[in-house]
Amino acid sequence: MNFPDYRGRYLPAMTPGRIRALPDKAWAPVILATGAIEQHGPHMPVAVDALMGQVWLCLALARLPAGASCYVAPPITIGKSNEHTGFPGTLMISRDTLRSQVLAVARQVHAWGFRSLAVINTHGGNVPVIVPTLREIRALYGMRAAILPSAPVPGLSAQEAAFGIHAGEVETSWMLAAAGQLVDMSRAVCEYPARLTDPGEVRPVSSPALQAWASRDVSGTGIMGDAAAATAEKGERWLELGASAYALAIAEACRTGREQPA
Ligand SMILES: [Zn+2]
């Protein structure tokens, strides 16, 4: 993968004059990748979520349908990762700082003339902060603002689909396909925070009552899922599906922006 092969759309690579003259700012979304630097088990680097944002951008922007357009903001690479503290390598910002950073990007790109912001988020812990922040952006600046939907991953076991939430089969397969030299499969294991057959209503995920978990409470290795089941071939297939879904979602944001200007 050539990095970054979306340079022609990367706003920090442009001069002020070029940004001023962009012809499609009224409807082309600015894509903001929000990630994390946090433990991803003993077999993967802590930058997985931040790196995956760049992988999705490279793959999705190469698949944009004709007539679609977008631009790319500098990524927010450190996220709200307080659930993963206690492992070396985890960095975190508070929910207030994450909100302020997303708002700051929106405020400035709005001042430059953009009217649509679309987030590609690769860290689940960011979602409860980003969703209300996008509504604030809509209310404050009148911009369109959305989290682009990630594609469902087919072919997982019911157990993995429910509890493979971190550094498991999916993320490890993506990484094997995108940057396999960074993955040590000899240290990839299967460890779940809970089982579908567990009794009770209070679990870390997928239950009526959710526990506010920290990864050290529910996983000795930091893995939550079956990392040992990951393969590069699965990763290739799932990257293709995910990138195509993101490309379609960007095209949809363009269409909406054209038809109903903000
Ligand atoms: Zn992750």
Coordinates of C-alpha atoms and ligand atoms in Angstrom, one line a residue:
M1 CA 0.0 0.0 0.0
N2 CA 1.4 3.4 -1.0
F3 CA 0.9 5.8 1.9
P4 CA -0.9 8.0 1.8
D5 CA -2.3 7.5 -1.7
Y6 CA -5.1 9.9 -1.0
R7 CA -2.7 12.9 -0.9
G8 CA -4.6 14.7 -3.6
R9 CA -7.6 15.0 -1.2
Y10 CA -5.6 15.6 2.0
L11 CA -6.3 19.1 3.2
P12 CA -3.0 19.7 5.1
A13 CA -1.1 19.0 1.8
M14 CA -2.9 21.9 0.1
T15 CA -2.1 25.6 0.0
P16 CA -4.6 28.1 1.3
G17 CA -5.3 29.2 -2.3
R18 CA -6.1 25.7 -3.4
I19 CA -8.5 25.2 -0.5
R20 CA -10.1 28.5 -1.3
A21 CA -10.7 27.5 -4.9
L22 CA -12.0 24.0 -4.3
P23 CA -15.2 23.9 -6.4
D24 CA -17.3 21.4 -4.4
K25 CA -17.0 22.5 -0.8
A26 CA -20.8 23.0 -0.5
W27 CA -21.4 19.3 -0.8
A28 CA -18.2 17.3 -0.7
P29 CA -17.7 16.0 2.9
V30 CA -14.5 16.5 4.9
I31 CA -13.6 13.1 6.2
L32 CA -12.2 13.0 9.8
A33 CA -10.6 9.8 11.0
T34 CA -10.9 9.3 14.7
G35 CA -8.9 6.4 16.2
A36 CA -7.0 5.4 19.3
I37 CA -3.5 4.5 20.5
E38 CA -4.3 1.7 23.0
Q39 CA -3.3 -1.9 23.9
H40 CA -4.4 -4.4 21.2
G41 CA -3.2 -7.6 22.9
P42 CA 0.3 -9.0 23.0
H43 CA 0.3 -9.7 19.2
M44 CA -0.4 -6.3 17.7
P45 CA 0.9 -2.7 18.0
V46 CA -0.9 -0.1 20.1
A47 CA -1.6 2.0 17.0
V48 CA -4.1 -0.4 15.4
D49 CA -7.1 1.9 15.5
A50 CA -5.2 4.9 14.3
L51 CA -3.6 2.8 11.6
M52 CA -6.9 1.3 10.5
G53 CA -8.3 4.8 9.9
Q54 CA -5.6 5.4 7.3
V55 CA -6.2 1.9 5.8
W56 CA -9.9 2.7 5.3
L57 CA -9.1 6.1 3.8
C58 CA -6.6 4.7 1.3
L59 CA -8.9 1.8 0.3
A60 CA -12.3 3.7 0.3
L61 CA -11.1 6.8 -1.5
A62 CA -9.6 4.6 -4.3
R63 CA -13.2 3.2 -4.7
L64 CA -15.2 6.4 -4.8
P65 CA -17.8 6.2 -7.5
A66 CA -17.8 8.7 -10.4
G67 CA -19.2 12.1 -9.4
A68 CA -18.4 11.6 -5.7
S69 CA -15.8 13.7 -4.0
C70 CA -14.4 14.4 -0.5
Y71 CA -11.5 15.9 1.3
V72 CA -9.5 14.5 4.3
A73 CA -8.8 16.3 7.6
P74 CA -5.7 15.4 9.7
P75 CA -6.7 12.5 11.8
I76 CA -7.4 12.5 15.5
T77 CA -5.1 9.6 16.5
I78 CA -5.4 9.5 20.3
G79 CA -8.9 8.8 21.5
K80 CA -11.0 8.3 24.6
S81 CA -9.3 5.1 25.8
N82 CA -9.7 5.2 29.5
E83 CA -11.1 1.6 29.3
H84 CA -7.6 0.4 28.2
T85 CA -5.4 2.1 30.8
G86 CA -3.2 -0.2 32.9
F87 CA -1.5 -1.6 29.8
P88 CA 1.8 -0.1 28.6
G89 CA 1.3 1.9 25.3
T90 CA -2.2 3.1 25.9
L91 CA -2.6 6.9 25.4
M92 CA -5.8 8.7 26.1
I93 CA -7.6 12.0 26.0
S94 CA -10.7 12.8 28.0
R95 CA -14.2 12.9 26.5
D96 CA -14.1 16.7 26.8
T97 CA -10.8 16.9 24.9
L98 CA -12.1 14.6 22.2
R99 CA -15.3 16.7 21.9
S100 CA -13.3 19.9 21.7
Q101 CA -11.0 18.5 19.0
V102 CA -13.8 17.4 16.8
L103 CA -15.6 20.7 17.3
A104 CA -12.4 22.6 16.5
V105 CA -12.0 20.8 13.2
A106 CA -15.7 21.4 12.3
R107 CA -15.5 25.1 13.2
Q108 CA -12.4 25.6 11.0
V109 CA -13.5 23.6 7.9
H110 CA -16.8 25.4 8.1
A111 CA -15.0 28.7 8.1
W112 CA -13.1 27.6 5.0
G113 CA -16.5 27.0 3.3
F114 CA -17.1 23.2 3.8
R115 CA -20.7 22.3 4.8
S116 CA -20.4 18.5 5.5
L117 CA -18.3 16.5 7.9
A118 CA -18.1 12.7 7.9
V119 CA -16.3 10.7 10.6
I120 CA -14.6 7.4 10.0
N121 CA -14.2 6.1 13.5
T122 CA -12.2 3.0 14.3
H123 CA -12.4 3.0 18.1
G124 CA -15.7 2.0 19.9
G125 CA -14.9 4.0 23.0
N126 CA -15.1 7.2 20.9
V127 CA -18.7 6.7 19.7
P128 CA -20.5 7.9 22.8
V129 CA -18.6 11.1 22.6
I130 CA -18.7 11.7 18.8
V131 CA -22.5 11.1 18.3
P132 CA -23.6 14.0 20.5
T133 CA -20.7 16.2 19.2
L134 CA -22.0 15.8 15.6
R135 CA -25.4 17.0 16.7
E136 CA -23.7 20.0 18.3
I137 CA -21.9 20.7 15.0
R138 CA -25.2 20.5 13.2
A139 CA -26.8 22.9 15.7
L140 CA -23.8 25.3 16.0
Y141 CA -22.6 25.6 12.4
G142 CA -25.5 24.2 10.3
M143 CA -23.2 21.6 8.8
R144 CA -24.2 18.1 7.9
A145 CA -22.3 15.8 10.2
A146 CA -22.3 12.0 10.3
I147 CA -20.4 8.9 11.4
L148 CA -20.0 6.8 8.3
P149 CA -21.3 3.3 9.0
S150 CA -18.9 0.4 9.1
A151 CA -19.9 -2.7 7.1
P152 CA -21.2 -5.8 9.0
V153 CA -18.5 -8.5 9.0
P154 CA -20.0 -11.8 7.6
G155 CA -19.0 -15.3 8.6
L156 CA -18.3 -14.8 12.3
S157 CA -19.4 -17.3 14.9
A158 CA -22.2 -16.1 17.2
Q159 CA -19.8 -15.9 20.1
E160 CA -17.3 -13.8 18.1
A161 CA -20.0 -11.6 16.7
A162 CA -21.2 -10.8 20.3
F163 CA -18.0 -10.8 22.3
G164 CA -15.2 -10.4 19.8
I165 CA -15.0 -6.7 20.5
H166 CA -11.3 -5.9 20.7
A167 CA -8.1 -7.2 19.0
G168 CA -10.0 -10.4 18.1
E169 CA -10.7 -12.2 14.8
V170 CA -11.8 -9.2 12.8
E171 CA -9.1 -6.6 13.8
T172 CA -6.3 -9.1 13.7
S173 CA -7.4 -10.3 10.2
W174 CA -7.6 -6.7 9.0
M175 CA -4.1 -6.1 10.3
L176 CA -2.7 -9.3 8.8
A177 CA -4.0 -8.1 5.4
A178 CA -3.0 -4.5 5.7
A179 CA 0.2 -4.6 7.7
G180 CA 1.0 -8.2 8.4
Q181 CA 4.6 -7.5 9.4
L182 CA 3.3 -5.8 12.5
V183 CA 1.3 -8.8 13.7
D184 CA 2.9 -11.7 15.8
M185 CA 0.5 -14.6 15.4
S186 CA 2.5 -16.7 17.8
R187 CA 1.1 -14.5 20.6
A188 CA -2.5 -14.4 19.3
V189 CA -4.9 -16.2 21.6
C190 CA -8.6 -16.6 22.2
E191 CA -10.0 -14.8 25.2
Y192 CA -13.6 -13.6 25.6
P193 CA -14.9 -11.1 28.2
A194 CA -18.0 -13.2 28.5
R195 CA -19.8 -16.2 26.8
L196 CA -23.2 -16.3 25.2
T197 CA -24.1 -19.1 27.6
D198 CA -23.2 -17.1 30.7
P199 CA -26.0 -16.7 33.2
G200 CA -27.2 -13.2 34.2
E201 CA -28.2 -10.0 32.6
V202 CA -25.2 -7.8 33.3
R203 CA -22.2 -8.3 30.9
P204 CA -19.6 -6.0 29.3
V205 CA -21.5 -6.1 25.9
S206 CA -24.5 -7.7 24.3
S207 CA -26.7 -7.9 27.3
P208 CA -29.8 -6.0 28.7
A209 CA -27.6 -4.3 31.4
L210 CA -24.2 -3.2 30.4
Q211 CA -21.2 -3.2 32.8
A212 CA -18.8 -0.3 32.6
W213 CA -15.8 -2.5 32.0
A214 CA -12.1 -1.8 31.9
S215 CA -10.1 -4.2 29.8
R216 CA -8.0 -5.3 32.7
D217 CA -11.2 -6.5 34.5
V218 CA -12.3 -8.8 31.6
S219 CA -9.1 -9.8 29.9
G220 CA -5.7 -10.9 31.1
T221 CA -4.1 -10.6 27.7
G222 CA -6.0 -7.5 26.5
I223 CA -7.6 -9.5 23.7
M224 CA -11.4 -9.8 23.7
G225 CA -12.2 -12.2 20.9
D226 CA -10.6 -15.0 19.0
A227 CA -7.4 -13.5 17.6
A228 CA -6.1 -17.0 16.9
A229 CA -8.8 -17.5 14.2
A230 CA -7.6 -14.5 12.2
T231 CA -6.1 -15.0 8.7
A232 CA -4.9 -12.5 6.1
E233 CA -7.3 -14.0 3.6
K234 CA -10.3 -13.1 5.8
G235 CA -8.8 -9.7 6.3
E236 CA -8.5 -9.1 2.5
R237 CA -12.1 -10.0 2.1
W238 CA -13.4 -7.9 5.0
L239 CA -11.3 -4.9 4.0
E240 CA -12.8 -5.0 0.6
L241 CA -16.3 -5.1 2.0
G242 CA -15.6 -2.4 4.5
A243 CA -13.9 -0.1 2.0
S244 CA -16.7 -0.5 -0.5
A245 CA -19.3 0.4 2.1
Y246 CA -17.4 3.5 3.2
A247 CA -17.0 4.6 -0.5
L248 CA -20.8 4.2 -1.0
A249 CA -21.5 6.1 2.2
I250 CA -19.3 9.0 1.1
A251 CA -21.1 9.0 -2.3
E252 CA -24.4 9.1 -0.4
A253 CA -23.2 12.0 1.7
C254 CA -22.3 13.8 -1.5
R255 CA -25.7 13.2 -3.1
T256 CA -27.5 14.4 0.0
G257 CA -25.3 17.5 0.2
R258 CA -26.0 18.3 -3.5
E259 CA -29.8 17.8 -3.2
Q260 CA -30.3 19.5 0.2
P261 CA -27.5 22.1 0.6
A262 CA -26.8 22.8 4.3
Ligands
ZN1 ZN -9.2 -1.6 17.9

